[in-house]
Structure formats: C-alpha cells, structure tokens
Short mmCIF file of C-alpha atoms and ligand atoms in Angstrom, two decimals:
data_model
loop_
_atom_site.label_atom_id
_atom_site.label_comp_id
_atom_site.label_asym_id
_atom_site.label_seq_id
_atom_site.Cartn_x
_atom_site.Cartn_y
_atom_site.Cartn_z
CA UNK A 1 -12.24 166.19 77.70
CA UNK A 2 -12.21 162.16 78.23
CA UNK A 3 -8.68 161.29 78.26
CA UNK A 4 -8.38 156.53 77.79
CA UNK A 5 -5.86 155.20 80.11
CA UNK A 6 -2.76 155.39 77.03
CA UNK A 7 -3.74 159.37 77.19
CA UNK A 8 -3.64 159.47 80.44
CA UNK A 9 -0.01 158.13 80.68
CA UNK A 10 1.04 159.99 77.63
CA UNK A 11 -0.62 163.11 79.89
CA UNK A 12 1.40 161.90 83.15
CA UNK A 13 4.71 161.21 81.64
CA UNK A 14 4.86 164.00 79.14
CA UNK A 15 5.45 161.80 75.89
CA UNK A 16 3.81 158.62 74.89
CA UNK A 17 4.14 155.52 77.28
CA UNK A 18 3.12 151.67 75.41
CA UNK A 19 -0.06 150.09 77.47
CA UNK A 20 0.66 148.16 79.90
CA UNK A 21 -0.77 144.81 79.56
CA UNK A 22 -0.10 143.80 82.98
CA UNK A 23 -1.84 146.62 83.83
CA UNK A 24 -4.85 145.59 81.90
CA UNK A 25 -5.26 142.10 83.07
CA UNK A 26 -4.75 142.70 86.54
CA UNK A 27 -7.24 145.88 86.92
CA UNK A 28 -9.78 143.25 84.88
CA UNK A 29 -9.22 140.91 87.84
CA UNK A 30 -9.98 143.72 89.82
CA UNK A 31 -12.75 144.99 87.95
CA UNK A 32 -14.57 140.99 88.23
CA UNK A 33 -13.83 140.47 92.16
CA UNK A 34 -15.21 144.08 92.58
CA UNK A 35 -12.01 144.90 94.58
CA UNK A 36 -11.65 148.97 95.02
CA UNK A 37 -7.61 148.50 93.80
CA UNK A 38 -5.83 150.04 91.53
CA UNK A 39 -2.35 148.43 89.57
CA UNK A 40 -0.91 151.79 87.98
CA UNK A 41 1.98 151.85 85.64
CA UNK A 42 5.00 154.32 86.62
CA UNK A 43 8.67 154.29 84.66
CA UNK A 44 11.16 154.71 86.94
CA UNK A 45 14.92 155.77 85.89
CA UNK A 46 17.89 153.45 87.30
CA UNK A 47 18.90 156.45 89.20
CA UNK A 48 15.50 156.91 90.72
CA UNK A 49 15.02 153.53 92.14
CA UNK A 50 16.03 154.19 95.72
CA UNK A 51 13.69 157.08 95.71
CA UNK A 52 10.51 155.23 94.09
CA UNK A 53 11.21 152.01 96.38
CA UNK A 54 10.74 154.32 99.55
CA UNK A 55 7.95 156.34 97.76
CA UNK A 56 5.75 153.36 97.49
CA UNK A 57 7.01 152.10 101.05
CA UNK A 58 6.12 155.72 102.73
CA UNK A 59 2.67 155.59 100.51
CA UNK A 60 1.76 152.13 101.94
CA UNK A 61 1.68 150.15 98.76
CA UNK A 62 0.55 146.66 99.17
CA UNK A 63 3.39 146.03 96.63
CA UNK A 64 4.41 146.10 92.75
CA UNK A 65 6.21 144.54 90.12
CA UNK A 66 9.27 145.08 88.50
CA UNK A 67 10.79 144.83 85.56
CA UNK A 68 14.15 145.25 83.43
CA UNK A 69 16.23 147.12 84.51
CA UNK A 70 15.46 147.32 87.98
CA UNK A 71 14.62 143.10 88.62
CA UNK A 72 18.29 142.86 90.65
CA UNK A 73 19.19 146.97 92.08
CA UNK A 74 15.87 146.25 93.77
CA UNK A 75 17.18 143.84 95.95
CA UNK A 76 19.41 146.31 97.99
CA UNK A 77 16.03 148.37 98.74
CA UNK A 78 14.08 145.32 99.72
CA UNK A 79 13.87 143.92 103.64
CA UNK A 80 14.09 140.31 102.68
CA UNK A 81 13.63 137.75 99.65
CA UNK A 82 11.44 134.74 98.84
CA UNK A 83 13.28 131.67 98.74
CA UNK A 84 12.41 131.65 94.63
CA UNK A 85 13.77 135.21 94.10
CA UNK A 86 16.99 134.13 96.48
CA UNK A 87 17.94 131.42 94.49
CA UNK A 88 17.10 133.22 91.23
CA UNK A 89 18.89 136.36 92.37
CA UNK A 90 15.92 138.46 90.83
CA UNK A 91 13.03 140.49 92.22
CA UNK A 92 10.22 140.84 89.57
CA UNK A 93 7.31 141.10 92.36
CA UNK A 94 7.08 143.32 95.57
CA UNK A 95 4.70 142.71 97.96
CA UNK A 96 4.34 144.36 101.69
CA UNK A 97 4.25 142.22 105.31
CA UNK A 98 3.38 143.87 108.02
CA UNK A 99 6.20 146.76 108.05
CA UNK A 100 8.55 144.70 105.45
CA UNK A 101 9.32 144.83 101.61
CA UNK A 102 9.41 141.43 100.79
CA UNK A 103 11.11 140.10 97.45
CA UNK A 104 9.27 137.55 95.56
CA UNK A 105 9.95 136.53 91.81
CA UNK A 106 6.73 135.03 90.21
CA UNK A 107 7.91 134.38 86.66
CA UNK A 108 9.49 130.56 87.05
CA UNK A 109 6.26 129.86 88.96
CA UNK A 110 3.86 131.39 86.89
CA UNK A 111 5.50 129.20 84.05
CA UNK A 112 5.45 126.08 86.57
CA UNK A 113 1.31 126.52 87.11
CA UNK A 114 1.01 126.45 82.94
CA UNK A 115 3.54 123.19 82.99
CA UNK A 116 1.53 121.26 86.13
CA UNK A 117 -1.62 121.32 84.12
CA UNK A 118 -0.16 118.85 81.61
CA UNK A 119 2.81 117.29 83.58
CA UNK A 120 4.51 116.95 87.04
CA UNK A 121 7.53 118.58 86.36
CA UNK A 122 9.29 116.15 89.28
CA UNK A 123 11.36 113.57 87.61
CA UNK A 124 11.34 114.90 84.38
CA UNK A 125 14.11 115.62 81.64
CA UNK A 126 14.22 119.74 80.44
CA UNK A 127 15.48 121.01 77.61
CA UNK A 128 15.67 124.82 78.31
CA UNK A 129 16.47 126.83 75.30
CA UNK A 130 17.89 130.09 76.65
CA UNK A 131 19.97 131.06 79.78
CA UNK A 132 19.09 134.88 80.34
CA UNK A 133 16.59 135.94 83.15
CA UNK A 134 12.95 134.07 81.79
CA UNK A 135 15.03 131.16 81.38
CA UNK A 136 16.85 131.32 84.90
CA UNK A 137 13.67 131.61 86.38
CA UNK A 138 11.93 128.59 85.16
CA UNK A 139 15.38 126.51 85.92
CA UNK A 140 15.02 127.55 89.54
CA UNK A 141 11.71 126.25 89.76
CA UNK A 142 12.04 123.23 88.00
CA UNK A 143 14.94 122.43 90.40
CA UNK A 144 12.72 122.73 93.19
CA UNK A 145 10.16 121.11 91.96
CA UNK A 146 12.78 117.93 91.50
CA UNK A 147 13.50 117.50 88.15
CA UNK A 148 15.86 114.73 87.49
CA UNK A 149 17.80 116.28 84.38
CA UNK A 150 17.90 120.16 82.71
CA UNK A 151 19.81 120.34 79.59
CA UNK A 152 20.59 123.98 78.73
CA UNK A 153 20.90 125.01 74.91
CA UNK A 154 22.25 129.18 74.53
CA UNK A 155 23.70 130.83 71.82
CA UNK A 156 26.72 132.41 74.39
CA UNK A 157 28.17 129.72 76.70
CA UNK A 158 29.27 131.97 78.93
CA UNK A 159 25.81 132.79 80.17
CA UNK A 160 24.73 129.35 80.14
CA UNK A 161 27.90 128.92 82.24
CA UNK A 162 26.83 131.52 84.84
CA UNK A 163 23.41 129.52 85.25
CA UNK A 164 24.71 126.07 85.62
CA UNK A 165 27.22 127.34 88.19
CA UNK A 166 25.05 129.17 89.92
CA UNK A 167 22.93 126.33 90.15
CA UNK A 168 25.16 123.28 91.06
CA UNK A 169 25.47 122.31 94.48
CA UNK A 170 22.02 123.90 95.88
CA UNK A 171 20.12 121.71 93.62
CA UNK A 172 19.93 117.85 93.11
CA UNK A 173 18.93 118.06 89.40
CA UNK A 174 21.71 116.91 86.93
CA UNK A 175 22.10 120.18 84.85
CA UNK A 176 24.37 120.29 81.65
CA UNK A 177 24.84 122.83 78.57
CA UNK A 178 24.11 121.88 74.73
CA UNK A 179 25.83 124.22 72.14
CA UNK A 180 23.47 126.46 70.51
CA UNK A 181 23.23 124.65 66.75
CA UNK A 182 21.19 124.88 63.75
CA UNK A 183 19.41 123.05 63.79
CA UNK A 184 18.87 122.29 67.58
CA UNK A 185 18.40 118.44 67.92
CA UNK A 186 16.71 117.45 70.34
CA UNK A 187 16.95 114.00 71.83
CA UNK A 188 14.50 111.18 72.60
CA UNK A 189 13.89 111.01 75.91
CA UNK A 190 13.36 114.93 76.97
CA UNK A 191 9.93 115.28 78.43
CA UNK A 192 9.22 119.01 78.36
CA UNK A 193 10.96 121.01 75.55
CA UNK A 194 11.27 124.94 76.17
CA UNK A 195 11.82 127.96 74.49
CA UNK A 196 12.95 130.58 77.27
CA UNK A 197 14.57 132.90 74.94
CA UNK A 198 13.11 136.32 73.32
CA UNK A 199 13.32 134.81 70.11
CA UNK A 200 9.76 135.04 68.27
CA UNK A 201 8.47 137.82 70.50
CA UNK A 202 6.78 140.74 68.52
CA UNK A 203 7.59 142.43 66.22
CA UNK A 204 9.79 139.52 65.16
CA UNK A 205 6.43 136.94 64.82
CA UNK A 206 8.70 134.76 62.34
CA UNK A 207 11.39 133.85 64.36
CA UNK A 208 11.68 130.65 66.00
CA UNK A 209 14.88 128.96 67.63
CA UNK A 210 16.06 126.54 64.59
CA UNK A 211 14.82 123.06 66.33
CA UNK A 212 14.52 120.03 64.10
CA UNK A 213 10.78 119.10 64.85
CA UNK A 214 10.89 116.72 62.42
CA UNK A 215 13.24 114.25 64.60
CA UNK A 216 11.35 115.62 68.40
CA UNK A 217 9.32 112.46 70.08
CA UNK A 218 5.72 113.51 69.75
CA UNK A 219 5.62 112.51 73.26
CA UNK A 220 7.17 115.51 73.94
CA UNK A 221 5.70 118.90 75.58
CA UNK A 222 6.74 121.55 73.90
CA UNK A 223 6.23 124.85 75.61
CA UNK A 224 7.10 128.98 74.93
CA UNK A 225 7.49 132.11 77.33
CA UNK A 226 6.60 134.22 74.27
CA UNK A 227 3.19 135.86 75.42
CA UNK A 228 3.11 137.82 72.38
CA UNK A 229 1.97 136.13 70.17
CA UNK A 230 0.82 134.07 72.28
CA UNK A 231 0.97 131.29 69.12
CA UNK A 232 4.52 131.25 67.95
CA UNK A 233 6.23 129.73 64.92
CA UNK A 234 8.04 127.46 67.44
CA UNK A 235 4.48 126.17 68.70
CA UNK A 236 2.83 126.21 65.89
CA UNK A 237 5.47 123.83 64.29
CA UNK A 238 5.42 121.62 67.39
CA UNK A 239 1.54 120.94 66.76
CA UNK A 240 2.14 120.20 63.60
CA UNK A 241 4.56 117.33 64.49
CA UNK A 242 1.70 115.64 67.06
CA UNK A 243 3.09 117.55 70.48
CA UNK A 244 1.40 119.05 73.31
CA UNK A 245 2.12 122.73 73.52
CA UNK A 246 2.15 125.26 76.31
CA UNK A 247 1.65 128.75 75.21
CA UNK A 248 3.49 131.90 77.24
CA UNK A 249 0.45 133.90 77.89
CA UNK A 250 -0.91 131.33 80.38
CA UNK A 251 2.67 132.03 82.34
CA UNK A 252 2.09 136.17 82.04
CA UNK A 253 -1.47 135.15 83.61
CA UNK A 254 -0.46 133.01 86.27
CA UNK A 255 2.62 134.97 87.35
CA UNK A 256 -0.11 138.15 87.53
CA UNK A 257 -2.37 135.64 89.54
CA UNK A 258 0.52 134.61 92.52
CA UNK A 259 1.38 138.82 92.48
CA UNK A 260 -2.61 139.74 92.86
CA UNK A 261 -2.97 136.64 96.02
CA UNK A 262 0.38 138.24 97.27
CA UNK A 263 -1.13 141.71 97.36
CA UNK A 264 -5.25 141.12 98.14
CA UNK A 265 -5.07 137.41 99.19
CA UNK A 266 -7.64 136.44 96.44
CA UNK A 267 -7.13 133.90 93.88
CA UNK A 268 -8.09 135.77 90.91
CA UNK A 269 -10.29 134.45 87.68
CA UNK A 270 -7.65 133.17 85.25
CA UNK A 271 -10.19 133.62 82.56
CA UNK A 272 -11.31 137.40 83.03
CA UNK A 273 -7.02 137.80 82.79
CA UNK A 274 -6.65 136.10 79.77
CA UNK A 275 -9.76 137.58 78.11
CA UNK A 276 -8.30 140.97 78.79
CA UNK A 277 -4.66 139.78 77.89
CA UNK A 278 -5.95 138.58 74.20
CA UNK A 279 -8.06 141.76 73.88
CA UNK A 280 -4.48 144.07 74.13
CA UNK A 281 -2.48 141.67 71.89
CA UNK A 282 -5.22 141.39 69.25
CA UNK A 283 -4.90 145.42 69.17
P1 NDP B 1 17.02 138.17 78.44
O1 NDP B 1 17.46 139.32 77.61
O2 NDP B 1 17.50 138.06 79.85
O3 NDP B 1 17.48 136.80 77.68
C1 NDP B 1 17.24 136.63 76.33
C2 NDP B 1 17.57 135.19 75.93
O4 NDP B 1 17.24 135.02 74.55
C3 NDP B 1 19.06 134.85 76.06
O5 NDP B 1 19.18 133.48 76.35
C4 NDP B 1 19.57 135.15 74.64
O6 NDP B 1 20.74 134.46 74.32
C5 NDP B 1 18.43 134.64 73.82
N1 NDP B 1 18.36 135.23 72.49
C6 NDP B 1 17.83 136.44 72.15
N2 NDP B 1 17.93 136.64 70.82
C7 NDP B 1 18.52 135.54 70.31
C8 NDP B 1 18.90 135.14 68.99
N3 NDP B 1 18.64 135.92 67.94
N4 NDP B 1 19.49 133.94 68.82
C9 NDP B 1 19.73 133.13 69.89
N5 NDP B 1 19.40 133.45 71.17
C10 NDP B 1 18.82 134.64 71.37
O7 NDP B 1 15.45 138.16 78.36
P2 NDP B 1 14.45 137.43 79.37
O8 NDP B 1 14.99 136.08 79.71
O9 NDP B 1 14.08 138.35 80.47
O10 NDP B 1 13.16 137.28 78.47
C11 NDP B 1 13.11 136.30 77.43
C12 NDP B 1 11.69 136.25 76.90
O11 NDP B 1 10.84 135.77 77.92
C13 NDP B 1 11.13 137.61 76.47
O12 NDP B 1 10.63 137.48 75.17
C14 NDP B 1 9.99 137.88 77.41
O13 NDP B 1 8.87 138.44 76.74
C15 NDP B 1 9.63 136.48 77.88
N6 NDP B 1 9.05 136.48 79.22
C16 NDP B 1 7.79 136.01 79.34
C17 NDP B 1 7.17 136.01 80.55
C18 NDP B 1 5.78 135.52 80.63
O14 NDP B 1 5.16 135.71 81.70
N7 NDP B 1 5.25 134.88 79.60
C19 NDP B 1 7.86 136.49 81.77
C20 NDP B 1 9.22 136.92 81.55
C21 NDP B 1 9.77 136.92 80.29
P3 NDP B 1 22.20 135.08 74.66
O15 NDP B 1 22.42 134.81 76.13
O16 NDP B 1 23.10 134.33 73.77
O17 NDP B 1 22.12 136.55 74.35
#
C-alpha cells in the first residue's frame, strides 16, 4: 500500500498531523534545484525539547525551524544567536556551523524582502498593527533597517508596552503606541501600513482589524502577514481605496528562502515556493 505524505505522518505520529506547508514549499525548492534533501515535519512536546534539540545535533542536521511553543525554550539549547533573533529574543530557524547550533529568526526578514520590492523601508513612518511575536519580528527589522518612526496599534497595551521597552535605547527609530480603536485611523503621513496580528487568518477569512480605509492616503502601502489567505479582507479593502498591497505569503516564501541558503547555501526559486504554497492553500 501507497501511503501520501499526510498518511505517512498520520502513520508516524499515531493520529492525524495537518500538512505542513512549509514542508511543501521547501521540499519543491528541493525537488527544482535537484538537491538530495529532505525538510521533514516532527511535533515535539515542551518537555521533549532538550531531547529533540540534541537528537538533531547528534544526527548532524544542517538545521530546522521552529515554531510556537518552542520559538524562545530553544534558546537555552542553542550555542549562539543571530543578531536578528538576539534582539527579537526568538529562535524560529536553526541552522548548523561547523560544530555550533546557531539561532537565527527569519520571519521580520522574510517580511523585509516582500517590503524592499516596493519601498526602502529606511526613513520611513510604520504603522504596525499588532505587538505579539510576527509583529515583534518585523519591528526589529525595520529598526535596523533605519526607519525614522514605528507607531504601534494593539488591542492589550501591556504587550505593546513590552515591545516598545524592549526596543528603546538599542534602536534610533522613534517608536510610540496607538490605542487599539474602532475604527483604527490612520494618519496621513504613514508610509507602510501593517497588519501583524492573527486577525483574518483561516478559518476566520472575514476578519479584518477595523481600519478606516476610507480616510488612509492612497499613497500608502498597505501590507498583511496573513499567508492564509493569502488575499485578506484587510487587503482586499486597501486595493479598493487605490493602495499598494503586500500579501503575507510572499513573507512565508522568503523567510523559507533565507532558512534553505542558511542550510544548502542556494538561493532557492521564489516561484517553484509559491507555486507549491498556493497549491496547499487552494486545497
Ligand atoms: P501572537 O499570538 O504572538 O500575536 C497575535 C497578535 O494578534 C497580538 O498582537 C494579538 O493582540 C492580536 N490579535 C489576535 N486576535 C485579535 C483580535 N480578535 N482583536 C485584536 N487583536 C488580536 O501571534 P504571532 O504574532 O506569532 O502571529 C500573528 C500572525 O502572523 C499569525 O496569523 C501568523 O499566521 C502570521 N505569521 C505569518 C508569517 C508569514 O511568514 N507570513 C510568519 C509568522 C507569523 P493581543 O496582544 O491584544 O492579544
């Protein structure tokens, strides 16, 4: 019997495990460079971190990603940390130097790549809906890459709080908070407009943060981490009003793309990854 790959997990893990669309874009990039690699997808307890972490260091793993809940107990494991995944105190990318586990965290860049096709994010002015860890990410790497001004707009303070103060004083971009409202106004002058939070992500394909598009500057570039769908409500709406629009799928691909030149040193095909990325969300 022929088991496909969602069989195959089901078979490995004893009870069915979702497909792994990571998985499926990066073994496509694979698959096109005719690289002999494999990505595989394993869930690992909380408890069994320690043991997995020296698992895949004992098994010589050129590296792996990570995701919630392990993106910060990982640290402790790790040898050292990319300057990225320092500042954003998150690991969501593993990838082996010589005898070393080093920490990376490729989501703020991956979301970077997307925003430098359309604009240079130095000297711009951010609104950043969201302050939880998509949205801490992309903060981190604006800040580096010199924006002058990063409004933050979340529904608790406190965690907005937690980000601003963990940013000021390593950074010279002016950072501030903007109560979470409905509707959210945004005001004339912000260059790149952002939705960092979960809101819109499927199941819940209706939601969109509550901004009043009809008052945004159609000058402004509106963008989404939601890679599925990869057209949200909040983008969709942004069109309509006349602005550029970034979608979150060309983040998932580019954060997959700085993991897979990590691991292999290749620059991947972006357009095999999205292929395969629309093929598992159109499912
Ligand atoms: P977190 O749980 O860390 O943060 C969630 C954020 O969404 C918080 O700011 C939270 O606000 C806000 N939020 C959630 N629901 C609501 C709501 N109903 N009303 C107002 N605010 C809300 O998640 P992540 O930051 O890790 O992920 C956020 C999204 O980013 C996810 O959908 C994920 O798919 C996407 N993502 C995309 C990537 C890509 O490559 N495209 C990479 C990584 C993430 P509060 O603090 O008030 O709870």
């Amino acid at each position: 019997m022929k088991l496909n790959f969602k069989q195959q997990l089901t078979a490995v893990f004893g009870h069915p495990v979702a497909e792994n669309p990571t998985q499926v874009m990066v073994e496509a990039a694979y698959r096109h460079h005719d690289l002999d690699w494999r990505y595989l997808t394993v869930e690992v307890l909380p408890e069994d971190l320690p043991a997995a972490v020296a698992g895949a260091r004992a098994m010589g793993f050129a590296g792996f990603n990570l995701t919630i809940p392990h993106k910060v107990a990982v640290i402790d494991h790790l040898d050292s940390l990319g300057e990225s995944a320092r500042m954003i105190g998150a690991v969501n990318c593993v990838v082996r130097r010589d005898a070393e586990l080093v920490g990376e965290n490729t989501d703020g860049r991956g979301f970077l790549e997307s925003l430098r096709s359309v604009i240079d994010p130095a000297h711009t002015t951010v609104m950043l809906i969201g302050a939880g860890g998509a949205a801490r990410a992309i903060a981190v790497e604006l800040c580096l890459a010199g924006a002058d001004r990063i409004t933050i707009v979340n529904r608790s303070e406190e965690r907005a709080a937690a980000l601003l103060s963990d940013l000021s004083g390593s950074v010279s971009t002016a950072l501030q908070y903007q109560a979470w409202s409905d509707p959210i106004v945004v005001p004339t002058g912000v260059d790149v407009l952002i939705n960092a939070t979960s809101i819109g992500l499927y199941p819940d394909v209706e939601a969109s943060p509550p901004v009043d598009f009809d008052i945004v500057d159609r000058r402004t570039i509106v963008a989404d981490v939601i890679p599925n769908p990869p057209v949200t409500p909040f983008l969709t709406r942004a069109a309509e009003r006349g602005c550029r629009t970034i979608d979150g799928l060309g983040m998932l691909i580019n954060q997959g793309r700085l993991g897979i030149k990590y691991w292999t040193g290749l620059d991947p095909e972006p357009t095999v990854m999205r292929r395969a990325l629309e093929e598992v969300f159109e499912r």
